GROMACS .gro file of C-alpha atoms in nm:
model
  298
    1MET     CA    1  14.211   4.113   6.510
    2ASN     CA    2  14.157   3.876   6.217
    3ALA     CA    3  14.270   3.566   6.407
    4PRO     CA    4  13.928   3.490   6.565
    5LYS     CA    5  13.755   3.537   6.228
    6ASN     CA    6  14.004   3.310   6.056
    7ARG     CA    7  13.962   3.052   6.329
    8ASN     CA    8  13.584   3.064   6.293
    9LEU     CA    9  13.616   3.013   5.917
   10ILE     CA   10  13.849   2.715   5.968
   11ASN     CA   11  13.606   2.562   6.221
   12ILE     CA   12  13.311   2.612   5.987
   13VAL     CA   13  13.492   2.456   5.690
   14SER     CA   14  13.603   2.165   5.909
   15SER     CA   15  13.245   2.107   6.022
   16LEU     CA   16  13.121   2.084   5.662
   17ARG     CA   17  13.291   1.742   5.634
   18LEU     CA   18  13.415   1.808   5.281
   19LYS     CA   19  13.576   1.464   5.267
   20GLN     CA   20  13.228   1.310   5.280
   21TRP     CA   21  13.139   1.484   4.956
   22ILE     CA   22  13.295   1.178   4.795
   23LYS     CA   23  12.956   1.007   4.846
   24ASN     CA   24  12.797   1.262   4.615
   25LEU     CA   25  13.016   1.146   4.326
   26LEU     CA   26  12.739   0.891   4.275
   27ILE     CA   27  12.557   1.172   4.096
   28PHE     CA   28  12.801   1.125   3.807
   29THR     CA   29  12.743   0.749   3.770
   30PRO     CA   30  12.437   0.770   3.539
   31LEU     CA   31  12.634   1.005   3.314
   32PHE     CA   32  12.936   0.772   3.318
   33PHE     CA   33  12.746   0.449   3.254
   34SER     CA   34  12.543   0.607   2.975
   35GLY     CA   35  12.868   0.670   2.786
   36GLN     CA   36  12.812   1.046   2.775
   37VAL     CA   37  13.082   1.171   3.011
   38ASP     CA   38  13.241   1.348   2.712
   39ASN     CA   39  12.925   1.557   2.663
   40PRO     CA   40  13.023   1.906   2.797
   41GLU     CA   41  12.665   2.019   2.857
   42LEU     CA   42  12.570   1.712   3.060
   43LEU     CA   43  12.901   1.717   3.247
   44ILE     CA   44  12.853   2.079   3.351
   45ILE     CA   45  12.499   2.019   3.474
   46SER     CA   46  12.617   1.712   3.668
   47ILE     CA   47  12.894   1.916   3.832
   48GLN     CA   48  12.638   2.178   3.933
   49GLY     CA   49  12.413   1.906   4.072
   50PHE     CA   50  12.706   1.762   4.266
   51LEU     CA   51  12.780   2.100   4.426
   52ALA     CA   52  12.415   2.176   4.507
   53PHE     CA   53  12.370   1.832   4.663
   54SER     CA   54  12.695   1.868   4.859
   55PHE     CA   55  12.594   2.205   5.005
   56VAL     CA   56  12.266   2.060   5.133
   57ALA     CA   57  12.444   1.748   5.263
   58SER     CA   58  12.690   1.965   5.457
   59SER     CA   59  12.401   2.155   5.613
   60THR     CA   60  12.268   1.825   5.750
   61TYR     CA   61  12.611   1.739   5.891
   62LEU     CA   62  12.610   2.069   6.081
   63ILE     CA   63  12.262   1.998   6.218
   64ASN     CA   64  12.366   1.647   6.322
   65ASP     CA   65  12.679   1.769   6.502
   66LEU     CA   66  12.474   2.030   6.684
   67ILE     CA   67  12.218   1.772   6.796
   68ASP     CA   68  12.486   1.523   6.907
   69ARG     CA   69  12.735   1.767   7.057
   70GLU     CA   70  12.690   1.640   7.416
   71VAL     CA   71  12.729   1.274   7.318
   72ASP     CA   72  13.019   1.355   7.087
   73LYS     CA   73  13.214   1.503   7.378
   74ASN     CA   74  13.269   1.147   7.503
   75HIS     CA   75  13.353   1.002   7.163
   76PRO     CA   76  13.725   0.929   7.104
   77ARG     CA   77  13.723   1.094   6.759
   78LYS     CA   78  13.414   1.313   6.738
   79ARG     CA   79  13.508   1.505   7.053
   80ASN     CA   80  13.767   1.688   6.841
   81ARG     CA   81  13.502   1.832   6.612
   82PRO     CA   82  13.466   2.212   6.651
   83ILE     CA   83  13.100   2.194   6.752
   84ALA     CA   84  13.162   1.928   7.019
   85LYS     CA   85  13.454   2.133   7.151
   86GLY     CA   86  13.233   2.441   7.176
   87GLU     CA   87  13.438   2.637   6.923
   88LEU     CA   88  13.126   2.716   6.721
   89THR     CA   89  12.817   2.858   6.889
   90PRO     CA   90  12.476   2.704   6.809
   91SER     CA   91  12.362   3.031   6.650
   92LYS     CA   92  12.655   3.027   6.405
   93VAL     CA   93  12.596   2.662   6.323
   94ILE     CA   94  12.225   2.719   6.255
   95THR     CA   95  12.301   3.027   6.043
   96VAL     CA   96  12.556   2.846   5.825
   97ALA     CA   97  12.334   2.536   5.792
   98THR     CA   98  12.037   2.751   5.689
   99LEU     CA   99  12.238   2.943   5.430
  100LEU     CA  100  12.384   2.625   5.282
  101SER     CA  101  12.047   2.450   5.259
  102ILE     CA  102  11.878   2.753   5.103
  103PHE     CA  103  12.158   2.814   4.853
  104GLY     CA  104  12.187   2.446   4.756
  105SER     CA  105  11.810   2.405   4.725
  106ALA     CA  106  11.771   2.721   4.516
  107TRP     CA  107  12.050   2.607   4.285
  108ALA     CA  108  11.882   2.268   4.251
  109PHE     CA  109  11.544   2.429   4.179
  110PHE     CA  110  11.681   2.627   3.887
  111LEU     CA  111  11.869   2.324   3.754
  112ASN     CA  112  11.575   2.087   3.742
  113ILE     CA  113  11.251   2.075   3.943
  114LEU     CA  114  11.261   1.695   3.978
  115PHE     CA  115  11.623   1.713   4.092
  116PHE     CA  116  11.513   1.970   4.349
  117LEU     CA  117  11.236   1.738   4.475
  118ILE     CA  118  11.483   1.449   4.513
  119LEU     CA  119  11.723   1.678   4.700
  120LEU     CA  120  11.438   1.797   4.922
  121SER     CA  121  11.345   1.435   4.993
  122TYR     CA  122  11.708   1.363   5.081
  123PHE     CA  123  11.715   1.660   5.318
  124LEU     CA  124  11.393   1.560   5.496
  125ILE     CA  125  11.492   1.192   5.522
  126THR     CA  126  11.841   1.283   5.648
  127LEU     CA  127  11.696   1.531   5.898
  128SER     CA  128  11.458   1.260   6.022
  129TYR     CA  129  11.756   1.026   6.049
  130HIS     CA  130  11.955   1.273   6.261
  131LEU     CA  131  11.658   1.350   6.484
  132TRP     CA  132  11.512   1.002   6.529
  133LEU     CA  133  11.574   0.720   6.280
  134LYS     CA  134  11.945   0.676   6.359
  135ASN     CA  135  11.844   0.544   6.701
  136ILE     CA  136  11.636   0.256   6.561
  137ALA     CA  137  11.827  -0.062   6.478
  138VAL     CA  138  11.816  -0.180   6.115
  139LEU     CA  139  11.610   0.123   6.014
  140ASP     CA  140  11.919   0.336   6.071
  141VAL     CA  141  12.110   0.130   5.814
  142LEU     CA  142  11.828   0.131   5.558
  143THR     CA  143  11.777   0.507   5.590
  144VAL     CA  144  12.139   0.586   5.510
  145THR     CA  145  12.131   0.334   5.224
  146ILE     CA  146  11.830   0.510   5.072
  147GLY     CA  147  12.037   0.829   5.067
  148TYR     CA  148  12.281   0.662   4.827
  149LEU     CA  149  11.998   0.559   4.595
  150LEU     CA  150  11.863   0.914   4.596
  151ARG     CA  151  12.202   1.034   4.472
  152ILE     CA  152  12.177   0.794   4.178
  153GLY     CA  153  11.825   0.913   4.108
  154ALA     CA  154  11.933   1.277   4.124
  155GLY     CA  155  12.211   1.217   3.874
  156SER     CA  156  11.977   1.030   3.642
  157ILE     CA  157  11.728   1.316   3.641
  158LEU     CA  158  11.996   1.569   3.551
  159VAL     CA  159  12.119   1.379   3.244
  160LYS     CA  160  11.777   1.236   3.156
  161VAL     CA  161  11.893   0.875   3.173
  162GLU     CA  162  11.685   0.599   3.329
  163PRO     CA  163  11.895   0.431   3.601
  164SER     CA  164  11.973   0.067   3.535
  165PRO     CA  165  11.814  -0.178   3.783
  166TRP     CA  166  12.158  -0.336   3.812
  167LEU     CA  167  12.316  -0.003   3.900
  168LEU     CA  168  12.053   0.054   4.169
  169LEU     CA  169  12.093  -0.297   4.311
  170VAL     CA  170  12.473  -0.279   4.322
  171THR     CA  171  12.458   0.069   4.478
  172PHE     CA  172  12.204  -0.045   4.736
  173SER     CA  173  12.402  -0.353   4.841
  174LEU     CA  174  12.737  -0.171   4.842
  175ALA     CA  175  12.593   0.116   5.047
  176MET     CA  176  12.448  -0.129   5.296
  177PHE     CA  177  12.783  -0.307   5.318
  178ILE     CA  178  12.964   0.022   5.392
  179VAL     CA  179  12.705   0.139   5.646
  180VAL     CA  180  12.702  -0.192   5.833
  181ALA     CA  181  13.083  -0.194   5.834
  182LYS     CA  182  13.067   0.154   5.987
  183ARG     CA  183  12.836   0.024   6.259
  184LYS     CA  184  13.076  -0.263   6.324
  185GLY     CA  185  13.361  -0.016   6.354
  186GLU     CA  186  13.162   0.190   6.604
  187LEU     CA  187  13.067  -0.119   6.802
  188LYS     CA  188  13.430  -0.226   6.838
  189GLN     CA  189  13.593   0.112   6.892
  190VAL     CA  190  13.349   0.332   7.080
  191LYS     CA  191  13.270   0.299   7.448
  192GLU     CA  192  12.908   0.225   7.534
  193LYS     CA  193  12.827   0.569   7.677
  194SER     CA  194  12.940   0.733   7.352
  195ARG     CA  195  12.746   0.507   7.116
  196ARG     CA  196  12.430   0.590   6.926
  197LEU     CA  197  12.118   0.428   7.074
  198SER     CA  198  12.071   0.184   6.786
  199LEU     CA  199  12.408   0.023   6.860
  200LYS     CA  200  12.274  -0.095   7.195
  201SER     CA  201  12.035  -0.317   7.000
  202TYR     CA  202  12.309  -0.473   6.787
  203SER     CA  203  12.515  -0.770   6.898
  204GLU     CA  204  12.838  -0.857   6.723
  205GLY     CA  205  12.668  -1.167   6.580
  206VAL     CA  206  12.386  -0.964   6.424
  207ILE     CA  207  12.631  -0.709   6.282
  208ASN     CA  208  12.846  -0.987   6.136
  209SER     CA  209  12.546  -1.151   5.969
  210MET     CA  210  12.440  -0.821   5.815
  211LEU     CA  211  12.797  -0.743   5.709
  212TYR     CA  212  12.864  -1.075   5.534
  213THR     CA  213  12.519  -1.083   5.375
  214SER     CA  214  12.558  -0.734   5.229
  215ALA     CA  215  12.913  -0.817   5.109
  216THR     CA  216  12.788  -1.132   4.937
  217LEU     CA  217  12.498  -0.944   4.778
  218THR     CA  218  12.735  -0.673   4.653
  219ILE     CA  219  12.972  -0.918   4.485
  220THR     CA  220  12.692  -1.137   4.346
  221SER     CA  221  12.486  -0.850   4.204
  222TYR     CA  222  12.793  -0.690   4.047
  223ALA     CA  223  12.906  -1.020   3.893
  224LEU     CA  224  12.558  -1.077   3.747
  225TYR     CA  225  12.559  -0.723   3.607
  226ALA     CA  226  12.900  -0.773   3.444
  227PHE     CA  227  12.826  -1.117   3.299
  228THR     CA  228  12.478  -1.034   3.169
  229SER     CA  229  12.564  -0.698   3.013
  230THR     CA  230  12.481  -0.700   2.642
  231SER     CA  231  12.497  -0.328   2.567
  232ASN     CA  232  12.872  -0.325   2.498
  233PRO     CA  233  13.064  -0.481   2.205
  234VAL     CA  234  13.229  -0.821   2.261
  235THR     CA  235  13.576  -0.692   2.346
  236ASN     CA  236  13.434  -0.429   2.580
  237ARG     CA  237  13.219  -0.689   2.754
  238PHE     CA  238  13.532  -0.896   2.817
  239ILE     CA  239  13.698  -0.590   2.972
  240LEU     CA  240  13.385  -0.541   3.183
  241TRP     CA  241  13.414  -0.899   3.310
  242LEU     CA  242  13.767  -0.822   3.429
  243SER     CA  243  13.626  -0.549   3.655
  244ILE     CA  244  13.490  -0.822   3.883
  245VAL     CA  245  13.844  -0.889   4.011
  246PRO     CA  246  13.904  -0.546   4.174
  247VAL     CA  247  13.546  -0.548   4.307
  248ILE     CA  248  13.599  -0.879   4.486
  249PHE     CA  249  13.940  -0.768   4.610
  250GLY     CA  250  13.800  -0.435   4.731
  251ALA     CA  251  13.516  -0.602   4.921
  252PHE     CA  252  13.747  -0.856   5.085
  253ARG     CA  253  14.008  -0.591   5.161
  254TYR     CA  254  13.747  -0.376   5.333
  255LEU     CA  255  13.633  -0.677   5.536
  256TYR     CA  256  13.996  -0.726   5.636
  257ILE     CA  257  14.021  -0.361   5.745
  258VAL     CA  258  13.707  -0.393   5.956
  259GLU     CA  259  13.782  -0.732   6.110
  260GLN     CA  260  14.160  -0.741   6.145
  261GLU     CA  261  14.245  -0.375   6.189
  262ASN     CA  262  13.931  -0.278   6.383
  263LYS     CA  263  13.862   0.014   6.152
  264GLY     CA  264  13.580   0.110   5.918
  265GLU     CA  265  13.406   0.378   6.122
  266GLU     CA  266  13.517   0.639   5.867
  267PRO     CA  267  13.494   0.469   5.523
  268GLU     CA  268  13.595   0.781   5.327
  269GLU     CA  269  13.918   0.795   5.528
  270GLU     CA  270  13.995   0.426   5.489
  271LEU     CA  271  13.968   0.461   5.112
  272PHE     CA  272  14.258   0.704   5.100
  273LYS     CA  273  14.461   0.564   5.389
  274ASP     CA  274  14.466   0.201   5.277
  275ILE     CA  275  14.683   0.184   4.964
  276PRO     CA  276  14.569  -0.164   4.843
  277LEU     CA  277  14.204  -0.056   4.870
  278LEU     CA  278  14.270   0.273   4.690
  279VAL     CA  279  14.463   0.095   4.414
  280SER     CA  280  14.177  -0.151   4.362
  281VAL     CA  281  13.932   0.138   4.321
  282ILE     CA  282  14.162   0.313   4.073
  283ILE     CA  283  14.204  -0.008   3.872
  284TRP     CA  284  13.826  -0.055   3.869
  285VAL     CA  285  13.774   0.300   3.741
  286ILE     CA  286  14.032   0.245   3.463
  287ILE     CA  287  13.874  -0.086   3.361
  288MET     CA  288  13.525   0.066   3.352
  289GLY     CA  289  13.653   0.360   3.151
  290LEU     CA  290  13.795   0.119   2.893
  291ALA     CA  291  13.479  -0.093   2.891
  292PHE     CA  292  13.250   0.200   2.821
  293TYR     CA  293  13.469   0.440   2.621
  294LEU     CA  294  13.724   0.227   2.432
  295PRO     CA  295  13.632   0.206   2.060
  296PRO     CA  296  13.516  -0.153   1.986
  297LEU     CA  297  13.783  -0.378   1.836
  298ILE     CA  298  13.539  -0.646   1.721
   0.00000   0.00000   0.00000
């Protein structure tokens, strides 16, 4: 008797794409880089913002899977999603998506009105992306990239910290790098009839140019940020310089994954599946923690 209900719950949870909530960790970056991660009040409000943003993001994933369910049936990976397999009815999907968006938006509204407006902008832009913009070459990449910047802005509003131009530039270039790598992965792995319309406008040469340009911009902007930082004491700045090494390794390793292993379509999965890449991220986090929170020695 309870088996169908349990199965529906499992399908709903699976369709929320919880693993993609990792993107929303960007909300914590303004708190981290402002050196206030040990402030309980700001940490709690950032956690609430993360959850509210994630609920709304999951509602857009449900809407996207509902819109693309016929195309996804021919996709080698997406055809296993509950909505594409017909295990969730459209009415259930719409109901869950509506509840998530209302709950997340209401939570955001009571947290901070400006945070709510940023989240609303994210929802409308993402909805436009799912309905239309994802089918337009180049604009599809820029639209997703803007979503990453909105996460930074949302986090900044919550902790009342002005986002650094360097943080925005690095985030923008890194997001573009990841999104273009995802397009490259789709181009190499997915058959033409299962591809999004924008991919038909991309050649491998164009994708490669965009990929290498965004990778170069990511490394260059991060290196400039690290070498020009004057807000930290001398010893901490030296530690910050060391963080360039795992950043370069991580970028090159991801290029290797995309080019040599023909992966990259699911970046959040590659992060946890590829041990060298995961280790480089962990090392970077440790180095940054020392750079911003280690008591100055000089």
